[in-house]
Amino acid sequence: MPDIRVKICGITRPEDVDACASGGATYLGFNFFPKSPRYVAPDSAAALALRAPVGLAKVALVVDADDATLDEIVADVALDMIQLHGRESPERVAQVRARYGLPVMKAIGIAEAADLAKIDSYAPVADQLLIDAKPPKDAVLPGGNGLAFDWRLLQGRKYWQKPWMLAGGLTPENAAEAVRLTGARQVDVASGVESAPGVKDAALIRRFVAAARGEA
């Protein structure tokens, strides 16, 4: 099996950076959405990013952020990628990519087959795609709700000619099955490796990475 890349999202503490590094993660996600229990301020994220070893990619998760907000984040934090997790249009994705010169990953919520059509609008302008579970209508958070969608919706698809990442309700218990059903080569987890919201568990991170890579 090809190596599966793992993104651990919602990093808030130095020990969580260390756990991701030692546990075999590929990406660290910093959540800059103020309503999230995993929110981290840019100055705190800057110190966490500097703690990460070379080769561990740092990703900024933002939700419908304006240029002023992004300017502050990009100026303060040593980043490798921006993740747009709101209702950003394809045009906005292209603007962010051009303005900051960083790769952009666009999150797209999926609940039913009809939602897959949205992916075709974003694939030409994003560097990567994050295929996530669509949040409930009354949800405060656009992601990180611990919800999965029907992974069979992705079976047999050719995946839009861009690198993509599977998210939504992934845990150490179901990661291997999710990879098997979807053919994902990248997976994203937040709540599935936490002992409390925003508090990562080093043992769960190790178990998740091993499960995703078929090593468990």
mmCIF file of C-alpha atoms in Angstrom:
data_model
loop_
_atom_site.group_PDB
_atom_site.id
_atom_site.type_symbol
_atom_site.label_atom_id
_atom_site.label_comp_id
_atom_site.label_asym_id
_atom_site.label_seq_id
_atom_site.Cartn_x
_atom_site.Cartn_y
_atom_site.Cartn_z
ATOM 1 C CA MET A 1 0.000 0.000 0.000
ATOM 2 C CA PRO A 2 1.365 3.489 -0.833
ATOM 3 C CA ASP A 3 2.261 5.633 2.153
ATOM 4 C CA ILE A 4 -0.824 7.365 3.538
ATOM 5 C CA ARG A 5 -0.350 11.004 4.505
ATOM 6 C CA VAL A 6 -2.042 12.006 7.759
ATOM 7 C CA LYS A 7 -3.133 15.494 8.822
ATOM 8 C CA ILE A 8 -3.780 16.103 12.513
ATOM 9 C CA CYS A 9 -5.976 19.208 12.725
ATOM 10 C CA GLY A 10 -6.651 21.528 15.637
ATOM 11 C CA ILE A 11 -3.221 21.638 17.263
ATOM 12 C CA THR A 12 -3.212 23.864 20.366
ATOM 13 C CA ARG A 13 -0.341 22.688 22.601
ATOM 14 C CA PRO A 14 3.431 22.139 22.238
ATOM 15 C CA GLU A 15 3.129 18.519 23.347
ATOM 16 C CA ASP A 16 0.631 17.924 20.541
ATOM 17 C CA VAL A 17 3.197 19.105 17.991
ATOM 18 C CA ASP A 18 5.666 16.640 19.469
ATOM 19 C CA ALA A 19 3.095 13.833 19.403
ATOM 20 C CA CYS A 20 2.343 14.477 15.733
ATOM 21 C CA ALA A 21 6.030 14.526 14.857
ATOM 22 C CA SER A 22 6.859 11.314 16.709
ATOM 23 C CA GLY A 23 3.612 9.640 15.645
ATOM 24 C CA GLY A 24 4.295 9.940 11.932
ATOM 25 C CA ALA A 25 1.920 12.729 10.864
ATOM 26 C CA THR A 26 2.553 14.582 7.609
ATOM 27 C CA TYR A 27 0.571 17.779 8.268
ATOM 28 C CA LEU A 28 -0.251 19.907 11.325
ATOM 29 C CA GLY A 29 -3.473 21.917 11.207
ATOM 30 C CA PHE A 30 -3.893 25.190 13.115
ATOM 31 C CA ASN A 31 -7.521 26.272 13.479
ATOM 32 C CA PHE A 32 -8.049 30.035 13.231
ATOM 33 C CA PHE A 33 -11.875 29.910 13.418
ATOM 34 C CA PRO A 34 -12.729 31.738 16.673
ATOM 35 C CA LYS A 35 -15.877 29.696 17.393
ATOM 36 C CA SER A 36 -13.966 26.426 17.405
ATOM 37 C CA PRO A 37 -12.819 24.758 20.653
ATOM 38 C CA ARG A 38 -9.577 24.157 18.750
ATOM 39 C CA TYR A 39 -9.038 27.849 17.986
ATOM 40 C CA VAL A 40 -5.493 29.088 18.345
ATOM 41 C CA ALA A 41 -4.417 32.739 18.115
ATOM 42 C CA PRO A 42 -1.800 33.649 15.500
ATOM 43 C CA ASP A 43 0.905 34.430 18.071
ATOM 44 C CA SER A 44 0.402 31.067 19.784
ATOM 45 C CA ALA A 45 0.339 29.270 16.437
ATOM 46 C CA ALA A 46 3.594 30.985 15.476
ATOM 47 C CA ALA A 47 5.401 29.384 18.424
ATOM 48 C CA LEU A 48 3.827 25.995 17.722
ATOM 49 C CA ALA A 49 4.841 26.176 14.054
ATOM 50 C CA LEU A 50 8.447 26.914 15.000
ATOM 51 C CA ARG A 51 8.440 23.842 17.236
ATOM 52 C CA ALA A 52 7.517 21.568 14.340
ATOM 53 C CA PRO A 53 10.453 19.719 12.759
ATOM 54 C CA VAL A 54 11.391 20.304 9.142
ATOM 55 C CA GLY A 55 9.185 18.229 6.871
ATOM 56 C CA LEU A 56 6.044 18.475 8.995
ATOM 57 C CA ALA A 57 3.786 20.742 6.925
ATOM 58 C CA LYS A 58 1.908 23.531 8.711
ATOM 59 C CA VAL A 59 -1.631 24.265 7.520
ATOM 60 C CA ALA A 60 -3.810 27.254 8.478
ATOM 61 C CA LEU A 61 -7.533 26.432 8.657
ATOM 62 C CA VAL A 62 -9.709 29.512 8.137
ATOM 63 C CA VAL A 63 -13.441 30.005 7.569
ATOM 64 C CA ASP A 64 -14.528 32.796 5.212
ATOM 65 C CA ALA A 65 -11.579 34.889 6.368
ATOM 66 C CA ASP A 66 -11.058 38.350 4.889
ATOM 67 C CA ASP A 67 -7.719 39.614 3.621
ATOM 68 C CA ALA A 68 -6.920 41.458 6.865
ATOM 69 C CA THR A 69 -7.318 38.282 8.900
ATOM 70 C CA LEU A 70 -5.254 36.248 6.464
ATOM 71 C CA ASP A 71 -2.602 38.963 6.274
ATOM 72 C CA GLU A 72 -2.078 38.706 10.044
ATOM 73 C CA ILE A 73 -1.953 34.915 10.060
ATOM 74 C CA VAL A 74 0.440 34.636 7.132
ATOM 75 C CA ALA A 75 2.689 37.374 8.539
ATOM 76 C CA ASP A 76 2.905 35.762 11.990
ATOM 77 C CA VAL A 77 2.962 32.023 11.284
ATOM 78 C CA ALA A 78 5.441 30.042 9.184
ATOM 79 C CA LEU A 79 2.940 28.199 6.987
ATOM 80 C CA ASP A 80 3.079 25.710 4.155
ATOM 81 C CA MET A 81 -0.590 25.760 3.129
ATOM 82 C CA ILE A 82 -3.907 27.567 3.640
ATOM 83 C CA GLN A 83 -7.075 25.515 4.122
ATOM 84 C CA LEU A 84 -10.316 27.314 3.224
ATOM 85 C CA HIS A 85 -13.109 25.650 5.180
ATOM 86 C CA GLY A 86 -16.026 28.013 4.684
ATOM 87 C CA ARG A 87 -18.259 29.042 1.799
ATOM 88 C CA GLU A 88 -15.447 30.531 -0.248
ATOM 89 C CA SER A 89 -16.218 30.672 -3.960
ATOM 90 C CA PRO A 90 -13.830 29.310 -6.600
ATOM 91 C CA GLU A 91 -12.958 32.926 -7.361
ATOM 92 C CA ARG A 92 -12.019 33.531 -3.721
ATOM 93 C CA VAL A 93 -9.859 30.399 -3.701
ATOM 94 C CA ALA A 94 -7.955 31.734 -6.714
ATOM 95 C CA GLN A 95 -7.576 35.166 -5.058
ATOM 96 C CA VAL A 96 -6.123 33.701 -1.856
ATOM 97 C CA ARG A 97 -3.728 31.514 -3.798
ATOM 98 C CA ALA A 98 -2.496 34.483 -5.853
ATOM 99 C CA ARG A 99 -2.251 36.906 -2.924
ATOM 100 C CA TYR A 100 -0.188 34.752 -0.583
ATOM 101 C CA GLY A 101 1.760 32.480 -2.919
ATOM 102 C CA LEU A 102 0.934 29.450 -0.794
ATOM 103 C CA PRO A 103 -0.820 26.240 -1.841
ATOM 104 C CA VAL A 104 -4.535 26.332 -1.039
ATOM 105 C CA MET A 105 -6.676 23.394 0.017
ATOM 106 C CA LYS A 106 -10.454 23.849 -0.310
ATOM 107 C CA ALA A 107 -12.800 21.899 1.945
ATOM 108 C CA ILE A 108 -16.006 20.622 0.364
ATOM 109 C CA GLY A 109 -18.836 19.158 2.424
ATOM 110 C CA ILE A 110 -20.468 15.956 1.175
ATOM 111 C CA ALA A 111 -23.733 14.406 2.335
ATOM 112 C CA GLU A 112 -25.136 12.882 -0.868
ATOM 113 C CA ALA A 113 -24.068 12.111 -4.425
ATOM 114 C CA ALA A 114 -25.332 15.464 -5.720
ATOM 115 C CA ASP A 115 -22.784 17.268 -3.540
ATOM 116 C CA LEU A 116 -19.913 15.742 -5.519
ATOM 117 C CA ALA A 117 -20.660 18.096 -8.409
ATOM 118 C CA LYS A 118 -19.276 21.007 -6.377
ATOM 119 C CA ILE A 119 -15.842 19.433 -6.517
ATOM 120 C CA ASP A 120 -15.563 20.083 -10.245
ATOM 121 C CA SER A 121 -15.847 23.845 -9.596
ATOM 122 C CA TYR A 122 -12.951 23.912 -7.168
ATOM 123 C CA ALA A 123 -10.545 21.389 -8.658
ATOM 124 C CA PRO A 124 -9.194 23.829 -11.307
ATOM 125 C CA VAL A 125 -8.330 26.575 -8.775
ATOM 126 C CA ALA A 126 -7.251 24.672 -5.622
ATOM 127 C CA ASP A 127 -3.965 22.865 -5.084
ATOM 128 C CA GLN A 128 -5.662 20.222 -2.955
ATOM 129 C CA LEU A 129 -9.216 19.249 -2.013
ATOM 130 C CA LEU A 130 -10.508 18.220 1.404
ATOM 131 C CA ILE A 131 -13.567 15.999 1.079
ATOM 132 C CA ASP A 132 -15.403 16.341 4.394
ATOM 133 C CA ALA A 133 -18.793 15.525 5.853
ATOM 134 C CA LYS A 134 -21.287 18.324 5.284
ATOM 135 C CA PRO A 135 -22.172 19.842 8.676
ATOM 136 C CA PRO A 136 -25.786 19.742 9.924
ATOM 137 C CA LYS A 137 -27.838 22.840 9.111
ATOM 138 C CA ASP A 138 -27.745 23.999 12.738
ATOM 139 C CA ALA A 139 -24.026 23.317 13.258
ATOM 140 C CA VAL A 140 -21.845 26.111 14.619
ATOM 141 C CA LEU A 141 -18.701 24.582 13.130
ATOM 142 C CA PRO A 142 -18.166 23.885 9.405
ATOM 143 C CA GLY A 143 -16.016 20.874 10.307
ATOM 144 C CA GLY A 144 -14.613 19.040 13.284
ATOM 145 C CA ASN A 145 -18.047 17.766 14.251
ATOM 146 C CA GLY A 146 -17.000 14.122 14.381
ATOM 147 C CA LEU A 147 -19.424 13.211 11.593
ATOM 148 C CA ALA A 148 -18.761 10.875 8.680
ATOM 149 C CA PHE A 149 -20.536 10.659 5.328
ATOM 150 C CA ASP A 150 -21.200 7.564 3.236
ATOM 151 C CA TRP A 151 -17.706 6.774 1.961
ATOM 152 C CA ARG A 152 -19.173 4.548 -0.737
ATOM 153 C CA LEU A 153 -20.040 7.761 -2.603
ATOM 154 C CA LEU A 154 -16.334 8.017 -3.494
ATOM 155 C CA GLN A 155 -15.846 4.442 -4.658
ATOM 156 C CA GLY A 156 -14.570 4.051 -8.206
ATOM 157 C CA ARG A 157 -14.107 7.783 -8.863
ATOM 158 C CA LYS A 158 -11.028 9.236 -10.513
ATOM 159 C CA TYR A 159 -10.790 12.137 -8.122
ATOM 160 C CA TRP A 160 -10.600 15.302 -10.099
ATOM 161 C CA GLN A 161 -6.886 15.246 -11.044
ATOM 162 C CA LYS A 162 -5.821 16.991 -7.829
ATOM 163 C CA PRO A 163 -4.461 15.615 -4.562
ATOM 164 C CA TRP A 164 -7.330 15.167 -2.130
ATOM 165 C CA MET A 165 -7.803 14.369 1.519
ATOM 166 C CA LEU A 166 -10.609 12.497 3.287
ATOM 167 C CA ALA A 167 -12.057 13.988 6.474
ATOM 168 C CA GLY A 168 -15.100 13.639 8.670
ATOM 169 C CA GLY A 169 -15.637 11.325 11.621
ATOM 170 C CA LEU A 170 -12.375 9.436 11.212
ATOM 171 C CA THR A 171 -11.014 7.518 14.221
ATOM 172 C CA PRO A 172 -8.346 4.883 14.888
ATOM 173 C CA GLU A 173 -11.157 2.326 14.675
ATOM 174 C CA ASN A 174 -12.479 3.244 11.216
ATOM 175 C CA ALA A 175 -9.475 4.792 9.432
ATOM 176 C CA ALA A 176 -8.415 1.575 7.704
ATOM 177 C CA GLU A 177 -11.935 0.931 6.410
ATOM 178 C CA ALA A 178 -12.261 4.525 5.183
ATOM 179 C CA VAL A 179 -9.023 4.232 3.216
ATOM 180 C CA ARG A 180 -10.082 0.869 1.788
ATOM 181 C CA LEU A 181 -13.499 2.077 0.660
ATOM 182 C CA THR A 182 -12.462 5.428 -0.808
ATOM 183 C CA GLY A 183 -8.935 4.857 -2.073
ATOM 184 C CA ALA A 184 -7.840 7.956 -0.149
ATOM 185 C CA ARG A 185 -4.108 8.528 0.077
ATOM 186 C CA GLN A 186 -4.479 11.400 2.548
ATOM 187 C CA VAL A 187 -6.675 11.556 5.657
ATOM 188 C CA ASP A 188 -7.516 14.303 8.133
ATOM 189 C CA VAL A 189 -8.516 13.883 11.785
ATOM 190 C CA ALA A 190 -9.312 16.257 14.651
ATOM 191 C CA SER A 191 -11.769 15.030 17.282
ATOM 192 C CA GLY A 192 -10.954 11.375 16.568
ATOM 193 C CA VAL A 193 -7.561 11.672 18.296
ATOM 194 C CA GLU A 194 -8.590 13.842 21.241
ATOM 195 C CA SER A 195 -9.161 13.188 24.938
ATOM 196 C CA ALA A 196 -11.114 16.480 25.113
ATOM 197 C CA PRO A 197 -11.914 19.188 22.535
ATOM 198 C CA GLY A 198 -8.622 20.709 21.478
ATOM 199 C CA VAL A 199 -6.538 18.286 23.558
ATOM 200 C CA LYS A 200 -4.769 15.685 21.445
ATOM 201 C CA ASP A 201 -3.894 12.235 22.769
ATOM 202 C CA ALA A 202 -0.453 10.962 21.728
ATOM 203 C CA ALA A 203 -1.482 7.296 21.924
ATOM 204 C CA LEU A 204 -4.548 7.908 19.742
ATOM 205 C CA ILE A 205 -2.407 9.752 17.188
ATOM 206 C CA ARG A 206 -0.045 6.786 16.944
ATOM 207 C CA ARG A 207 -2.957 4.360 16.637
ATOM 208 C CA PHE A 208 -4.654 6.484 13.980
ATOM 209 C CA VAL A 209 -1.554 6.816 11.819
ATOM 210 C CA ALA A 210 -0.863 3.070 12.071
ATOM 211 C CA ALA A 211 -4.473 2.211 11.211
ATOM 212 C CA ALA A 212 -4.599 4.567 8.225
ATOM 213 C CA ARG A 213 -1.404 3.035 6.860
ATOM 214 C CA GLY A 214 -2.565 -0.538 7.406
ATOM 215 C CA GLU A 215 0.012 -1.140 10.107
ATOM 216 C CA ALA A 216 -2.372 -1.677 13.023
#
